[in-house]
Amino acid sequence: MSNDTKTLQWSDAMLLGHGPIDATHKEFVIVVTELQQCTDATAVACLAALEQHLDSHFSMELELMDSTAFPNRNCHMDEHQKVSDAVHQVHELAIVGEVSLEEIKSLAQALVDWFPGHAEYMDSALSAWVSKQMYGGKPVVLRRNLTPDESRVPNQQAA
């Protein structure tokens, strides 16, 4: 892999203020990190774990969107579908040995690149919407032990 490899590391900077969303995001970071570190021997199992995670992750968010009449549901779900389709396709190819470890790790890197923007914009909007619908206000997020760069995460500063 190239020197451009980035990783995801869970920190309080990633919190959005909705417990189930935050918990599933933490799990996402774990399964994507495992995929980045997979070997030829573990790649198919890591892809299966990722696919299973995405099914539950995206289903949970869909339930939140449907139960609260989230206005941006279709756009959000379209993005989820594209991610699910890509992971499913690579997983199916890996099962029959038609994708290289390098290509699998490229998928992992694409997910690392995709997730922060998705969480910052789409999922933070969902978290704020759900909190407003359920509790009448924005989520309160307490972030501990942040570096100066992390403390400037914009996802909860505007609303």
Short mmCIF file of N, CA and C in Angstrom, two decimals:
data_model
loop_
_atom_site.label_atom_id
_atom_site.label_comp_id
_atom_site.label_asym_id
_atom_site.label_seq_id
_atom_site.Cartn_x
_atom_site.Cartn_y
_atom_site.Cartn_z
N MET A 1 0.84 -1.19 0.00
CA MET A 1 0.00 0.00 0.00
C MET A 1 0.88 1.24 0.00
N SER A 2 0.33 2.31 -0.46
CA SER A 2 1.11 3.54 -0.61
C SER A 2 1.27 4.25 0.72
N ASN A 3 2.08 5.30 0.69
CA ASN A 3 2.27 6.13 1.87
C ASN A 3 1.04 6.99 2.16
N ASP A 4 0.06 6.99 1.27
CA ASP A 4 -1.15 7.79 1.46
C ASP A 4 -2.17 7.09 2.35
N THR A 5 -1.82 5.93 2.88
CA THR A 5 -2.74 5.17 3.70
C THR A 5 -3.11 5.96 4.95
N LYS A 6 -4.42 6.10 5.15
CA LYS A 6 -4.94 6.73 6.36
C LYS A 6 -5.71 5.67 7.13
N THR A 7 -5.86 5.91 8.41
CA THR A 7 -6.64 5.01 9.24
C THR A 7 -7.71 5.80 9.97
N LEU A 8 -8.67 5.07 10.49
CA LEU A 8 -9.67 5.66 11.37
C LEU A 8 -9.30 5.28 12.80
N GLN A 9 -9.37 6.25 13.68
CA GLN A 9 -9.16 5.98 15.09
C GLN A 9 -10.31 6.61 15.83
N TRP A 10 -11.00 5.81 16.64
CA TRP A 10 -12.14 6.34 17.38
C TRP A 10 -11.65 7.31 18.44
N SER A 11 -12.34 8.43 18.53
CA SER A 11 -12.10 9.37 19.63
C SER A 11 -13.41 10.12 19.87
N ASP A 12 -13.44 10.86 20.95
CA ASP A 12 -14.63 11.65 21.26
C ASP A 12 -14.93 12.68 20.18
N ALA A 13 -13.96 13.01 19.36
CA ALA A 13 -14.20 13.96 18.26
C ALA A 13 -15.23 13.41 17.27
N MET A 14 -15.43 12.09 17.28
CA MET A 14 -16.37 11.48 16.34
C MET A 14 -17.79 11.37 16.90
N LEU A 15 -17.97 11.71 18.16
CA LEU A 15 -19.30 11.61 18.78
C LEU A 15 -20.29 12.58 18.13
N LEU A 16 -21.50 12.08 17.93
CA LEU A 16 -22.57 12.90 17.34
C LEU A 16 -23.68 13.20 18.34
N GLY A 17 -23.70 12.52 19.47
CA GLY A 17 -24.69 12.83 20.50
C GLY A 17 -25.91 11.94 20.52
N HIS A 18 -25.94 10.90 19.71
CA HIS A 18 -27.02 9.92 19.77
C HIS A 18 -26.37 8.58 20.05
N GLY A 19 -26.66 8.00 21.21
CA GLY A 19 -25.97 6.80 21.68
C GLY A 19 -25.89 5.67 20.67
N PRO A 20 -27.02 5.24 20.09
CA PRO A 20 -26.95 4.13 19.13
C PRO A 20 -26.13 4.46 17.88
N ILE A 21 -26.24 5.67 17.39
CA ILE A 21 -25.42 6.06 16.22
C ILE A 21 -23.94 6.05 16.60
N ASP A 22 -23.61 6.64 17.74
CA ASP A 22 -22.21 6.67 18.17
C ASP A 22 -21.66 5.27 18.37
N ALA A 23 -22.46 4.38 18.96
CA ALA A 23 -22.00 3.00 19.19
C ALA A 23 -21.74 2.28 17.87
N THR A 24 -22.63 2.44 16.91
CA THR A 24 -22.44 1.75 15.63
C THR A 24 -21.29 2.35 14.84
N HIS A 25 -21.04 3.65 15.01
CA HIS A 25 -19.90 4.26 14.36
C HIS A 25 -18.59 3.74 14.96
N LYS A 26 -18.58 3.55 16.27
CA LYS A 26 -17.38 3.00 16.90
C LYS A 26 -17.11 1.59 16.37
N GLU A 27 -18.17 0.80 16.23
CA GLU A 27 -18.01 -0.55 15.67
C GLU A 27 -17.54 -0.48 14.22
N PHE A 28 -18.04 0.49 13.44
CA PHE A 28 -17.60 0.66 12.06
C PHE A 28 -16.09 0.88 12.01
N VAL A 29 -15.59 1.75 12.88
CA VAL A 29 -14.15 2.02 12.92
C VAL A 29 -13.38 0.73 13.18
N ILE A 30 -13.88 -0.11 14.06
CA ILE A 30 -13.21 -1.37 14.39
C ILE A 30 -13.18 -2.31 13.18
N VAL A 31 -14.34 -2.52 12.54
CA VAL A 31 -14.37 -3.49 11.43
C VAL A 31 -13.59 -3.00 10.21
N VAL A 32 -13.59 -1.69 9.97
CA VAL A 32 -12.80 -1.17 8.84
C VAL A 32 -11.31 -1.28 9.15
N THR A 33 -10.93 -1.03 10.38
CA THR A 33 -9.53 -1.18 10.77
C THR A 33 -9.09 -2.64 10.61
N GLU A 34 -9.95 -3.56 11.00
CA GLU A 34 -9.63 -4.98 10.82
C GLU A 34 -9.48 -5.32 9.34
N LEU A 35 -10.31 -4.73 8.49
CA LEU A 35 -10.18 -4.97 7.05
C LEU A 35 -8.88 -4.38 6.52
N GLN A 36 -8.49 -3.22 6.99
CA GLN A 36 -7.21 -2.63 6.56
C GLN A 36 -6.03 -3.52 6.94
N GLN A 37 -6.16 -4.25 8.04
CA GLN A 37 -5.05 -5.07 8.55
C GLN A 37 -5.17 -6.54 8.16
N CYS A 38 -6.15 -6.88 7.33
CA CYS A 38 -6.38 -8.28 7.00
C CYS A 38 -5.22 -8.85 6.17
N THR A 39 -5.18 -10.17 6.14
CA THR A 39 -4.22 -10.92 5.35
C THR A 39 -5.00 -11.73 4.32
N ASP A 40 -4.28 -12.42 3.45
CA ASP A 40 -4.96 -13.32 2.51
C ASP A 40 -5.83 -14.32 3.26
N ALA A 41 -5.35 -14.78 4.40
CA ALA A 41 -6.08 -15.80 5.17
C ALA A 41 -7.31 -15.25 5.88
N THR A 42 -7.33 -13.95 6.20
CA THR A 42 -8.44 -13.39 6.97
C THR A 42 -9.35 -12.47 6.17
N ALA A 43 -9.01 -12.20 4.93
CA ALA A 43 -9.74 -11.19 4.15
C ALA A 43 -11.22 -11.51 3.99
N VAL A 44 -11.56 -12.73 3.63
CA VAL A 44 -12.98 -13.07 3.41
C VAL A 44 -13.77 -12.92 4.71
N ALA A 45 -13.21 -13.36 5.82
CA ALA A 45 -13.89 -13.23 7.11
C ALA A 45 -14.05 -11.75 7.49
N CYS A 46 -13.04 -10.94 7.23
CA CYS A 46 -13.13 -9.51 7.53
C CYS A 46 -14.19 -8.84 6.66
N LEU A 47 -14.26 -9.23 5.40
CA LEU A 47 -15.30 -8.68 4.52
C LEU A 47 -16.69 -9.11 4.98
N ALA A 48 -16.82 -10.37 5.42
CA ALA A 48 -18.11 -10.85 5.93
C ALA A 48 -18.52 -10.07 7.18
N ALA A 49 -17.57 -9.82 8.06
CA ALA A 49 -17.85 -9.05 9.28
C ALA A 49 -18.27 -7.61 8.92
N LEU A 50 -17.58 -7.03 7.95
CA LEU A 50 -17.93 -5.68 7.52
C LEU A 50 -19.33 -5.65 6.91
N GLU A 51 -19.61 -6.62 6.06
CA GLU A 51 -20.93 -6.66 5.42
C GLU A 51 -22.03 -6.83 6.46
N GLN A 52 -21.81 -7.69 7.43
CA GLN A 52 -22.79 -7.89 8.50
C GLN A 52 -22.97 -6.61 9.31
N HIS A 53 -21.86 -5.95 9.62
CA HIS A 53 -21.94 -4.69 10.36
C HIS A 53 -22.74 -3.65 9.57
N LEU A 54 -22.44 -3.51 8.29
CA LEU A 54 -23.14 -2.50 7.49
C LEU A 54 -24.63 -2.78 7.43
N ASP A 55 -25.01 -4.05 7.34
CA ASP A 55 -26.44 -4.38 7.33
C ASP A 55 -27.12 -3.88 8.60
N SER A 56 -26.53 -4.15 9.76
CA SER A 56 -27.16 -3.71 11.01
C SER A 56 -27.03 -2.20 11.19
N HIS A 57 -25.90 -1.63 10.83
CA HIS A 57 -25.64 -0.19 10.94
C HIS A 57 -26.67 0.59 10.11
N PHE A 58 -26.77 0.23 8.86
CA PHE A 58 -27.65 0.97 7.96
C PHE A 58 -29.12 0.70 8.27
N SER A 59 -29.45 -0.49 8.73
CA SER A 59 -30.84 -0.79 9.14
C SER A 59 -31.24 0.04 10.35
N MET A 60 -30.34 0.18 11.32
CA MET A 60 -30.62 0.99 12.50
C MET A 60 -30.86 2.44 12.10
N GLU A 61 -30.02 2.98 11.23
CA GLU A 61 -30.22 4.36 10.81
C GLU A 61 -31.50 4.51 9.99
N LEU A 62 -31.83 3.53 9.16
CA LEU A 62 -33.07 3.58 8.40
C LEU A 62 -34.27 3.60 9.34
N GLU A 63 -34.24 2.80 10.38
CA GLU A 63 -35.33 2.78 11.36
C GLU A 63 -35.47 4.15 12.02
N LEU A 64 -34.36 4.78 12.38
CA LEU A 64 -34.42 6.12 12.95
C LEU A 64 -35.03 7.12 11.96
N MET A 65 -34.61 7.02 10.70
CA MET A 65 -35.13 7.93 9.67
C MET A 65 -36.63 7.72 9.48
N ASP A 66 -37.04 6.49 9.39
CA ASP A 66 -38.46 6.20 9.16
C ASP A 66 -39.32 6.58 10.36
N SER A 67 -38.84 6.29 11.56
CA SER A 67 -39.64 6.56 12.77
C SER A 67 -39.76 8.04 13.08
N THR A 68 -38.87 8.85 12.52
CA THR A 68 -38.91 10.30 12.79
C THR A 68 -39.20 11.13 11.54
N ALA A 69 -39.54 10.47 10.44
CA ALA A 69 -39.83 11.15 9.17
C ALA A 69 -38.67 12.08 8.76
N PHE A 70 -37.46 11.55 8.79
CA PHE A 70 -36.26 12.31 8.43
C PHE A 70 -36.37 12.81 6.99
N PRO A 71 -36.27 14.11 6.78
CA PRO A 71 -36.51 14.66 5.44
C PRO A 71 -35.48 14.28 4.38
N ASN A 72 -34.26 13.96 4.76
CA ASN A 72 -33.22 13.62 3.78
C ASN A 72 -33.00 12.11 3.68
N ARG A 73 -34.01 11.35 4.00
CA ARG A 73 -33.93 9.89 4.04
C ARG A 73 -33.41 9.30 2.73
N ASN A 74 -33.99 9.69 1.61
CA ASN A 74 -33.64 9.05 0.34
C ASN A 74 -32.19 9.28 -0.05
N CYS A 75 -31.72 10.49 0.10
CA CYS A 75 -30.32 10.81 -0.22
C CYS A 75 -29.38 10.01 0.68
N HIS A 76 -29.69 9.98 1.96
CA HIS A 76 -28.87 9.26 2.93
C HIS A 76 -28.84 7.77 2.60
N MET A 77 -30.01 7.20 2.31
CA MET A 77 -30.09 5.77 2.02
C MET A 77 -29.44 5.43 0.68
N ASP A 78 -29.49 6.34 -0.29
CA ASP A 78 -28.80 6.10 -1.55
C ASP A 78 -27.30 5.94 -1.32
N GLU A 79 -26.74 6.77 -0.45
CA GLU A 79 -25.32 6.67 -0.16
C GLU A 79 -25.01 5.35 0.56
N HIS A 80 -25.85 4.98 1.50
CA HIS A 80 -25.67 3.69 2.17
C HIS A 80 -25.72 2.55 1.17
N GLN A 81 -26.65 2.61 0.22
CA GLN A 81 -26.80 1.53 -0.75
C GLN A 81 -25.54 1.39 -1.61
N LYS A 82 -24.97 2.50 -2.03
CA LYS A 82 -23.75 2.45 -2.83
C LYS A 82 -22.61 1.79 -2.06
N VAL A 83 -22.49 2.13 -0.78
CA VAL A 83 -21.44 1.52 0.04
C VAL A 83 -21.70 0.03 0.21
N SER A 84 -22.94 -0.33 0.53
CA SER A 84 -23.30 -1.74 0.70
C SER A 84 -23.04 -2.53 -0.58
N ASP A 85 -23.42 -1.96 -1.71
CA ASP A 85 -23.22 -2.65 -2.99
C ASP A 85 -21.74 -2.90 -3.26
N ALA A 86 -20.90 -1.90 -3.00
CA ALA A 86 -19.47 -2.04 -3.25
C ALA A 86 -18.86 -3.12 -2.34
N VAL A 87 -19.22 -3.09 -1.07
CA VAL A 87 -18.69 -4.09 -0.13
C VAL A 87 -19.18 -5.48 -0.51
N HIS A 88 -20.45 -5.60 -0.85
CA HIS A 88 -21.00 -6.90 -1.24
C HIS A 88 -20.29 -7.44 -2.48
N GLN A 89 -20.07 -6.57 -3.46
CA GLN A 89 -19.42 -7.01 -4.70
C GLN A 89 -18.00 -7.51 -4.42
N VAL A 90 -17.24 -6.76 -3.64
CA VAL A 90 -15.87 -7.18 -3.33
C VAL A 90 -15.88 -8.47 -2.50
N HIS A 91 -16.82 -8.58 -1.57
CA HIS A 91 -16.92 -9.79 -0.76
C HIS A 91 -17.20 -11.01 -1.64
N GLU A 92 -18.15 -10.88 -2.55
CA GLU A 92 -18.48 -12.00 -3.45
C GLU A 92 -17.28 -12.39 -4.31
N LEU A 93 -16.54 -11.41 -4.81
CA LEU A 93 -15.34 -11.70 -5.61
C LEU A 93 -14.26 -12.35 -4.76
N ALA A 94 -14.15 -11.91 -3.51
CA ALA A 94 -13.13 -12.49 -2.62
C ALA A 94 -13.44 -13.95 -2.31
N ILE A 95 -14.71 -14.27 -2.16
CA ILE A 95 -15.10 -15.65 -1.85
C ILE A 95 -14.62 -16.61 -2.94
N VAL A 96 -14.68 -16.17 -4.20
CA VAL A 96 -14.26 -17.04 -5.31
C VAL A 96 -12.83 -16.76 -5.77
N GLY A 97 -12.11 -15.94 -5.01
CA GLY A 97 -10.70 -15.69 -5.31
C GLY A 97 -10.44 -14.81 -6.51
N GLU A 98 -11.38 -13.95 -6.84
CA GLU A 98 -11.23 -13.10 -8.02
C GLU A 98 -10.90 -11.65 -7.68
N VAL A 99 -10.44 -11.41 -6.49
CA VAL A 99 -10.02 -10.06 -6.10
C VAL A 99 -8.75 -10.20 -5.26
N SER A 100 -7.82 -9.30 -5.46
CA SER A 100 -6.55 -9.39 -4.75
C SER A 100 -6.65 -8.75 -3.37
N LEU A 101 -5.70 -9.07 -2.53
CA LEU A 101 -5.61 -8.45 -1.22
C LEU A 101 -5.43 -6.94 -1.36
N GLU A 102 -4.67 -6.53 -2.36
CA GLU A 102 -4.46 -5.10 -2.60
C GLU A 102 -5.80 -4.41 -2.92
N GLU A 103 -6.64 -5.06 -3.71
CA GLU A 103 -7.95 -4.49 -4.04
C GLU A 103 -8.86 -4.44 -2.81
N ILE A 104 -8.78 -5.43 -1.96
CA ILE A 104 -9.57 -5.44 -0.72
C ILE A 104 -9.12 -4.30 0.18
N LYS A 105 -7.82 -4.12 0.27
CA LYS A 105 -7.31 -3.03 1.10
C LYS A 105 -7.63 -1.66 0.48
N SER A 106 -7.75 -1.63 -0.82
CA SER A 106 -8.18 -0.40 -1.48
C SER A 106 -9.62 -0.06 -1.10
N LEU A 107 -10.47 -1.07 -1.01
CA LEU A 107 -11.84 -0.85 -0.53
C LEU A 107 -11.81 -0.31 0.90
N ALA A 108 -11.01 -0.90 1.76
CA ALA A 108 -10.90 -0.43 3.14
C ALA A 108 -10.48 1.04 3.16
N GLN A 109 -9.52 1.40 2.32
CA GLN A 109 -9.05 2.79 2.27
C GLN A 109 -10.16 3.71 1.77
N ALA A 110 -10.93 3.26 0.80
CA ALA A 110 -12.05 4.07 0.31
C ALA A 110 -13.07 4.31 1.42
N LEU A 111 -13.30 3.32 2.27
CA LEU A 111 -14.22 3.49 3.39
C LEU A 111 -13.66 4.46 4.43
N VAL A 112 -12.36 4.38 4.67
CA VAL A 112 -11.70 5.33 5.58
C VAL A 112 -11.85 6.75 5.05
N ASP A 113 -11.69 6.91 3.75
CA ASP A 113 -11.80 8.24 3.14
C ASP A 113 -13.25 8.74 3.15
N TRP A 114 -14.21 7.84 2.96
CA TRP A 114 -15.63 8.20 2.87
C TRP A 114 -16.25 8.54 4.22
N PHE A 115 -15.94 7.75 5.23
CA PHE A 115 -16.70 7.81 6.48
C PHE A 115 -16.68 9.16 7.19
N PRO A 116 -15.56 9.83 7.37
CA PRO A 116 -15.61 11.10 8.13
C PRO A 116 -16.57 12.12 7.53
N GLY A 117 -16.57 12.28 6.22
CA GLY A 117 -17.49 13.23 5.59
C GLY A 117 -18.93 12.81 5.73
N HIS A 118 -19.19 11.51 5.57
CA HIS A 118 -20.55 11.01 5.71
C HIS A 118 -21.05 11.24 7.14
N ALA A 119 -20.24 10.90 8.12
CA ALA A 119 -20.64 11.07 9.52
C ALA A 119 -20.81 12.55 9.85
N GLU A 120 -19.88 13.37 9.38
CA GLU A 120 -19.90 14.80 9.71
C GLU A 120 -21.13 15.50 9.15
N TYR A 121 -21.54 15.13 7.96
CA TYR A 121 -22.65 15.83 7.33
C TYR A 121 -23.96 15.06 7.43
N MET A 122 -24.00 13.86 6.92
CA MET A 122 -25.27 13.13 6.88
C MET A 122 -25.68 12.59 8.24
N ASP A 123 -24.76 11.92 8.93
CA ASP A 123 -25.13 11.32 10.21
C ASP A 123 -25.30 12.36 11.31
N SER A 124 -24.53 13.42 11.28
CA SER A 124 -24.74 14.47 12.30
C SER A 124 -26.09 15.14 12.09
N ALA A 125 -26.52 15.29 10.83
CA ALA A 125 -27.85 15.84 10.57
C ALA A 125 -28.92 14.90 11.09
N LEU A 126 -28.74 13.59 10.89
CA LEU A 126 -29.69 12.62 11.41
C LEU A 126 -29.73 12.67 12.93
N SER A 127 -28.57 12.71 13.57
CA SER A 127 -28.51 12.78 15.03
C SER A 127 -29.23 14.02 15.55
N ALA A 128 -28.97 15.16 14.93
CA ALA A 128 -29.64 16.40 15.34
C ALA A 128 -31.14 16.31 15.13
N TRP A 129 -31.57 15.76 13.99
CA TRP A 129 -33.00 15.62 13.69
C TRP A 129 -33.70 14.72 14.71
N VAL A 130 -33.09 13.57 14.97
CA VAL A 130 -33.69 12.62 15.92
C VAL A 130 -33.79 13.25 17.30
N SER A 131 -32.74 13.94 17.74
CA SER A 131 -32.77 14.60 19.05
C SER A 131 -33.85 15.67 19.11
N LYS A 132 -33.98 16.42 18.04
CA LYS A 132 -35.01 17.46 18.02
C LYS A 132 -36.41 16.83 18.08
N GLN A 133 -36.61 15.76 17.30
CA GLN A 133 -37.92 15.11 17.28
C GLN A 133 -38.24 14.45 18.62
N MET A 134 -37.25 13.83 19.23
CA MET A 134 -37.49 13.07 20.46
C MET A 134 -37.43 13.93 21.72
N TYR A 135 -36.54 14.92 21.73
CA TYR A 135 -36.28 15.66 22.97
C TYR A 135 -36.49 17.17 22.84
N GLY A 136 -36.76 17.63 21.63
CA GLY A 136 -37.03 19.05 21.43
C GLY A 136 -35.80 19.94 21.31
N GLY A 137 -34.62 19.35 21.11
CA GLY A 137 -33.42 20.18 20.98
C GLY A 137 -32.26 19.42 20.38
N LYS A 138 -31.14 20.11 20.20
CA LYS A 138 -29.94 19.51 19.65
C LYS A 138 -29.31 18.56 20.66
N PRO A 139 -28.56 17.58 20.16
CA PRO A 139 -27.84 16.70 21.10
C PRO A 139 -26.74 17.48 21.82
N VAL A 140 -26.50 17.09 23.04
CA VAL A 140 -25.39 17.65 23.81
C VAL A 140 -24.27 16.62 23.74
N VAL A 141 -23.11 17.08 23.29
CA VAL A 141 -21.98 16.17 23.11
C VAL A 141 -20.84 16.64 23.99
N LEU A 142 -20.39 15.77 24.88
CA LEU A 142 -19.24 16.06 25.73
C LEU A 142 -18.06 15.29 25.17
N ARG A 143 -17.04 16.01 24.78
CA ARG A 143 -15.85 15.39 24.19
C ARG A 143 -14.67 15.58 25.13
N ARG A 144 -14.01 14.47 25.47
CA ARG A 144 -12.89 14.50 26.40
C ARG A 144 -11.57 14.32 25.69
N ASN A 145 -10.53 14.86 26.27
CA ASN A 145 -9.16 14.58 25.86
C ASN A 145 -8.90 14.80 24.37
N LEU A 146 -9.36 15.91 23.84
CA LEU A 146 -9.15 16.20 22.42
C LEU A 146 -7.89 17.02 22.22
N THR A 147 -7.23 16.77 21.10
CA THR A 147 -6.12 17.62 20.70
C THR A 147 -6.71 18.92 20.17
N PRO A 148 -5.93 19.98 20.04
CA PRO A 148 -6.48 21.23 19.49
C PRO A 148 -7.12 21.05 18.12
N ASP A 149 -6.54 20.20 17.25
CA ASP A 149 -7.13 19.97 15.93
C ASP A 149 -8.47 19.27 16.03
N GLU A 150 -8.58 18.28 16.91
CA GLU A 150 -9.83 17.54 17.06
C GLU A 150 -10.94 18.42 17.61
N SER A 151 -10.60 19.38 18.44
CA SER A 151 -11.63 20.21 19.06
C SER A 151 -12.33 21.11 18.06
N ARG A 152 -11.78 21.20 16.84
CA ARG A 152 -12.39 22.04 15.81
C ARG A 152 -13.26 21.25 14.84
N VAL A 153 -13.69 20.05 15.22
CA VAL A 153 -14.56 19.25 14.36
C VAL A 153 -15.87 20.03 14.16
N PRO A 154 -16.23 20.36 12.92
CA PRO A 154 -17.36 21.24 12.67
C PRO A 154 -18.73 20.59 12.75
N ASN A 155 -18.83 19.27 12.94
CA ASN A 155 -20.11 18.61 12.76
C ASN A 155 -21.21 19.00 13.73
N GLN A 156 -20.93 19.59 14.85
CA GLN A 156 -21.99 19.98 15.77
C GLN A 156 -21.97 21.48 16.08
N GLN A 157 -21.18 22.24 15.34
CA GLN A 157 -21.07 23.65 15.67
C GLN A 157 -22.13 24.51 15.01
N ALA A 158 -22.74 24.05 13.93
CA ALA A 158 -23.75 24.84 13.26
C ALA A 158 -25.10 24.17 13.44
N ALA A 159 -26.13 24.94 13.61
CA ALA A 159 -27.49 24.40 13.63
C ALA A 159 -28.47 25.47 13.99
#
